[in-house]
PDB file of C-alpha atoms in Angstrom:
ATOM      1  CA  MET A   1     -40.147 -36.188 -22.959  1.00  0.00           C
ATOM      2  CA  ASN A   2     -40.245 -36.152 -19.720  1.00  0.00           C
ATOM      3  CA  LYS A   3     -37.023 -34.361 -17.877  1.00  0.00           C
ATOM      4  CA  LYS A   4     -38.003 -34.534 -14.341  1.00  0.00           C
ATOM      5  CA  GLY A   5     -36.005 -37.415 -13.922  1.00  0.00           C
ATOM      6  CA  GLN A   6     -32.920 -36.260 -14.514  1.00  0.00           C
ATOM      7  CA  GLU A   7     -33.369 -33.203 -13.744  1.00  0.00           C
ATOM      8  CA  MET A   8     -33.485 -34.833  -9.540  1.00  0.00           C
ATOM      9  CA  SER A   9     -30.831 -36.259 -10.581  1.00  0.00           C
ATOM     10  CA  VAL A  10     -29.010 -33.416 -10.801  1.00  0.00           C
ATOM     11  CA  THR A  11     -30.666 -31.494  -7.863  1.00  0.00           C
ATOM     12  CA  THR A  12     -29.456 -34.732  -6.297  1.00  0.00           C
ATOM     13  CA  LEU A  13     -25.942 -34.925  -6.837  1.00  0.00           C
ATOM     14  CA  ILE A  14     -25.442 -31.044  -5.773  1.00  0.00           C
ATOM     15  CA  LEU A  15     -26.877 -31.381  -3.381  1.00  0.00           C
ATOM     16  CA  ILE A  16     -24.413 -34.616  -2.442  1.00  0.00           C
ATOM     17  CA  VAL A  17     -21.811 -32.941  -3.282  1.00  0.00           C
ATOM     18  CA  LEU A  18     -21.796 -30.179  -1.317  1.00  0.00           C
ATOM     19  CA  GLY A  19     -22.827 -32.528   2.161  1.00  0.00           C
ATOM     20  CA  ILE A  20     -19.756 -33.907   1.640  1.00  0.00           C
ATOM     21  CA  VAL A  21     -17.510 -30.480   1.335  1.00  0.00           C
ATOM     22  CA  LEU A  22     -20.143 -29.499   4.121  1.00  0.00           C
ATOM     23  CA  LEU A  23     -18.819 -33.275   6.448  1.00  0.00           C
ATOM     24  CA  VAL A  24     -14.791 -32.245   5.497  1.00  0.00           C
ATOM     25  CA  LEU A  25     -15.375 -28.689   7.007  1.00  0.00           C
ATOM     26  CA  ILE A  26     -16.861 -30.050   9.673  1.00  0.00           C
ATOM     27  CA  VAL A  27     -14.231 -32.971  10.955  1.00  0.00           C
ATOM     28  CA  LEU A  28     -11.483 -31.343   9.869  1.00  0.00           C
ATOM     29  CA  GLY A  29     -12.974 -27.968  12.351  1.00  0.00           C
ATOM     30  CA  PHE A  30     -13.034 -30.969  15.096  1.00  0.00           C
ATOM     31  CA  THR A  31      -9.826 -31.814  14.843  1.00  0.00           C
ATOM     32  CA  MET A  32      -7.486 -29.763  13.443  1.00  0.00           C
ATOM     33  CA  GLY A  33      -9.233 -26.739  15.346  1.00  0.00           C
ATOM     34  CA  TRP A  34     -11.949 -24.001  14.021  1.00  0.00           C
ATOM     35  CA  GLN A  35      -8.611 -21.110  14.078  1.00  0.00           C
ATOM     36  CA  GLN A  36      -6.177 -23.445  12.768  1.00  0.00           C
ATOM     37  CA  LEU A  37      -9.567 -24.755   9.118  1.00  0.00           C
ATOM     38  CA  TRP A  38     -10.167 -20.680   9.162  1.00  0.00           C
ATOM     39  CA  GLU A  39      -6.735 -19.899   8.922  1.00  0.00           C
ATOM     40  CA  LYS A  40      -6.148 -22.228   5.929  1.00  0.00           C
ATOM     41  CA  VAL A  41      -9.103 -21.892   3.859  1.00  0.00           C
ATOM     42  CA  ASN A  42      -9.513 -18.254   4.282  1.00  0.00           C
ATOM     43  CA  ILE A  43     -12.410 -17.298   2.540  1.00  0.00           C
ATOM     44  CA  PHE A  44     -13.870 -17.654   6.981  1.00  0.00           C
ATOM     45  CA  ARG A  45     -12.362 -14.628   8.545  1.00  0.00           C
ATOM     46  CA  PRO A  46     -11.940 -11.071   7.387  1.00  0.00           C
ATOM     47  CA  SER A  47      -8.916  -9.868   5.053  1.00  0.00           C
ATOM     48  CA  SER A  48      -6.281  -7.624   6.350  1.00  0.00           C
ATOM     49  CA  ASN A  49      -4.070  -6.558   4.267  1.00  0.00           C
ATOM     50  CA  VAL A  50      -1.597  -5.713   7.059  1.00  0.00           C
ATOM     51  CA  ASP A  51       0.795  -9.205   6.130  1.00  0.00           C
ATOM     52  CA  SER A  52       1.152  -7.320   2.548  1.00  0.00           C
ATOM     53  CA  LEU A  53       2.042  -4.204   3.213  1.00  0.00           C
ATOM     54  CA  VAL A  54       4.414  -5.244   6.488  1.00  0.00           C
ATOM     55  CA  GLN A  55       6.591  -7.794   3.049  1.00  0.00           C
ATOM     56  CA  SER A  56       6.591  -4.854   1.225  1.00  0.00           C
ATOM     57  CA  CYS A  57       7.648  -2.945   4.512  1.00  0.00           C
ATOM     58  CA  ASN A  58      10.573  -5.396   4.557  1.00  0.00           C
ATOM     59  CA  PHE A  59      11.371  -4.842   1.291  1.00  0.00           C
ATOM     60  CA  ALA A  60      10.644  -1.419   1.531  1.00  0.00           C
ATOM     61  CA  LEU A  61      13.753  -1.062   3.775  1.00  0.00           C
ATOM     62  CA  THR A  62      16.318  -1.867   0.986  1.00  0.00           C
ATOM     63  CA  GLN A  63      14.719   0.500  -0.746  1.00  0.00           C
ATOM     64  CA  PRO A  64      15.989   4.482  -0.363  1.00  0.00           C
ATOM     65  CA  GLY A  65      13.161   6.735   0.390  1.00  0.00           C
ATOM     66  CA  ALA A  66      10.376   4.541  -0.138  1.00  0.00           C
ATOM     67  CA  PHE A  67      10.354   3.550   3.315  1.00  0.00           C
ATOM     68  CA  CYS A  68       8.333   6.697   4.038  1.00  0.00           C
ATOM     69  CA  GLU A  69       5.979   7.090   1.479  1.00  0.00           C
ATOM     70  CA  TYR A  70       2.486   6.793   2.522  1.00  0.00           C
ATOM     71  CA  LYS A  71       0.444   4.670   0.761  1.00  0.00           C
ATOM     72  CA  LEU A  72      -4.317   5.015   0.748  1.00  0.00           C
ATOM     73  CA  VAL A  73      -5.347   1.890   2.268  1.00  0.00           C
ATOM     74  CA  THR A  74      -7.645  -0.197   3.928  1.00  0.00           C
ATOM     75  CA  LEU A  75      -6.847  -1.175   7.616  1.00  0.00           C
ATOM     76  CA  ASP A  76     -10.106  -2.254   9.924  1.00  0.00           C
ATOM     77  CA  GLY A  77     -13.109  -1.381   7.273  1.00  0.00           C
ATOM     78  CA  LYS A  78     -11.621   2.245   7.208  1.00  0.00           C
ATOM     79  CA  SER A  79      -9.383   4.184   4.069  1.00  0.00           C
ATOM     80  CA  GLN A  80      -6.584   5.065   6.273  1.00  0.00           C
ATOM     81  CA  TYR A  81      -3.351   6.970   4.741  1.00  0.00           C
ATOM     82  CA  VAL A  82      -0.204   5.104   6.194  1.00  0.00           C
ATOM     83  CA  ASN A  83       3.162   4.083   6.103  1.00  0.00           C
ATOM     84  CA  CYS A  84       5.748   1.756   7.359  1.00  0.00           C
ATOM     85  CA  GLN A  85       6.737   3.975  10.132  1.00  0.00           C
ATOM     86  CA  ASP A  86       2.840   2.966  11.386  1.00  0.00           C
ATOM     87  CA  GLY A  87       3.377   0.906  14.946  1.00  0.00           C
ATOM     88  CA  ARG A  88       1.016  -1.853  13.154  1.00  0.00           C
ATOM     89  CA  ILE A  89       3.171  -2.125  10.401  1.00  0.00           C
ATOM     90  CA  SER A  90       6.348  -1.882  12.147  1.00  0.00           C
ATOM     91  CA  SER A  91       6.286  -4.196  14.758  1.00  0.00           C
ATOM     92  CA  GLY A  92       5.822  -6.787  11.857  1.00  0.00           C
ATOM     93  CA  LEU A  93       9.628  -5.279  10.524  1.00  0.00           C
ATOM     94  CA  GLU A  94      12.082  -7.386   9.735  1.00  0.00           C
ATOM     95  CA  GLY A  95      14.739  -5.104   9.744  1.00  0.00           C
ATOM     96  CA  SER A  96      15.335  -1.795  12.136  1.00  0.00           C
ATOM     97  CA  ALA A  97      13.768   0.905   9.953  1.00  0.00           C
ATOM     98  CA  PRO A  98      15.417   4.103   9.280  1.00  0.00           C
ATOM     99  CA  SER A  99      15.519   7.307  11.065  1.00  0.00           C
ATOM    100  CA  ASN A 100      15.348   9.751   8.074  1.00  0.00           C
ATOM    101  CA  CYS A 101      11.279  10.044   8.038  1.00  0.00           C
ATOM    102  CA  ALA A 102      11.950  13.208  10.309  1.00  0.00           C
ATOM    103  CA  GLY A 103      10.740  15.215   7.249  1.00  0.00           C
ATOM    104  CA  ASN A 104       7.752  12.843   6.677  1.00  0.00           C
ATOM    105  CA  THR A 105       6.238  12.513  10.540  1.00  0.00           C
ATOM    106  CA  PRO A 106       1.875  12.451   9.709  1.00  0.00           C
ATOM    107  CA  LYS A 107       1.368  15.393  11.123  1.00  0.00           C
ATOM    108  CA  SER A 108       3.198  17.115   8.184  1.00  0.00           C
ATOM    109  CA  TYR A 109       1.937  14.890   5.572  1.00  0.00           C
ATOM    110  CA  CYS A 110      -1.473  16.538   7.797  1.00  0.00           C
ATOM    111  CA  GLY A 111      -0.076  19.778   6.924  1.00  0.00           C
ATOM    112  CA  ASN A 112       0.453  19.613   3.471  1.00  0.00           C
ATOM    113  CA  LEU A 113      -2.933  17.225   2.518  1.00  0.00           C
ATOM    114  CA  THR A 114      -4.862  20.516   3.674  1.00  0.00           C
ATOM    115  CA  ALA A 115      -2.497  22.463   1.830  1.00  0.00           C
ATOM    116  CA  ALA A 116      -3.336  21.085  -1.478  1.00  0.00           C
ATOM    117  CA  GLY A 117      -7.101  21.783  -0.060  1.00  0.00           C
ATOM    118  CA  LYS A 118      -8.730  18.352   0.678  1.00  0.00           C
ATOM    119  CA  ASP A 119     -10.382  18.192   3.594  1.00  0.00           C
ATOM    120  CA  VAL A 120      -8.978  16.412   6.588  1.00  0.00           C
ATOM    121  CA  SER A 121     -11.483  16.044   9.413  1.00  0.00           C
ATOM    122  CA  ASN A 122     -12.377  13.064   9.002  1.00  0.00           C
ATOM    123  CA  THR A 123      -8.254  11.302   7.414  1.00  0.00           C
ATOM    124  CA  LEU A 124      -6.867   8.871   9.699  1.00  0.00           C
ATOM    125  CA  VAL A 125      -2.896   9.023   9.285  1.00  0.00           C
ATOM    126  CA  ASN A 126      -1.475   6.144  10.478  1.00  0.00           C
ATOM    127  CA  GLY A 127      -4.291   4.956  12.316  1.00  0.00           C
ATOM    128  CA  ALA A 128      -5.328   8.713  13.889  1.00  0.00           C
ATOM    129  CA  LEU A 129      -7.076  11.651  12.948  1.00  0.00           C
ATOM    130  CA  CYS A 130      -5.661  14.521  10.844  1.00  0.00           C
ATOM    131  CA  SER A 131      -6.928  16.256  13.482  1.00  0.00           C
ATOM    132  CA  SER A 132      -5.462  15.100  16.382  1.00  0.00           C
ATOM    133  CA  TYR A 133      -1.731  16.150  14.648  1.00  0.00           C
ATOM    134  CA  LEU A 134      -2.758  19.627  14.015  1.00  0.00           C
TER     135      LEU A 134
END
């Protein structure tokens, strides 16, 4: 039996479907704007978890102590420790930040990491190197 005809039709079908998807993306890009399209599709822009951190911190505003806790996350392609006081996050908060984080500053957190024996020479806390705090 000759199966070349069947393979050709499947390949042609796949190419037609890909062509239609590409055509739809191009039409949508020109009609609604490329920036808005990329936001809707959400696979063509680099992922950033700042939005999810802002949502988390908005919830943490209702939880005592949770607002000041540091979390290890990846922001701007770099692994770093952040809490809700980070300027990239606090600018999107829906409520007012508590003022009782005085004991959990980036400087004190870097000091705690150093005391725990961690090398903090390349460690980022709230977007700045620990060496700038010490």
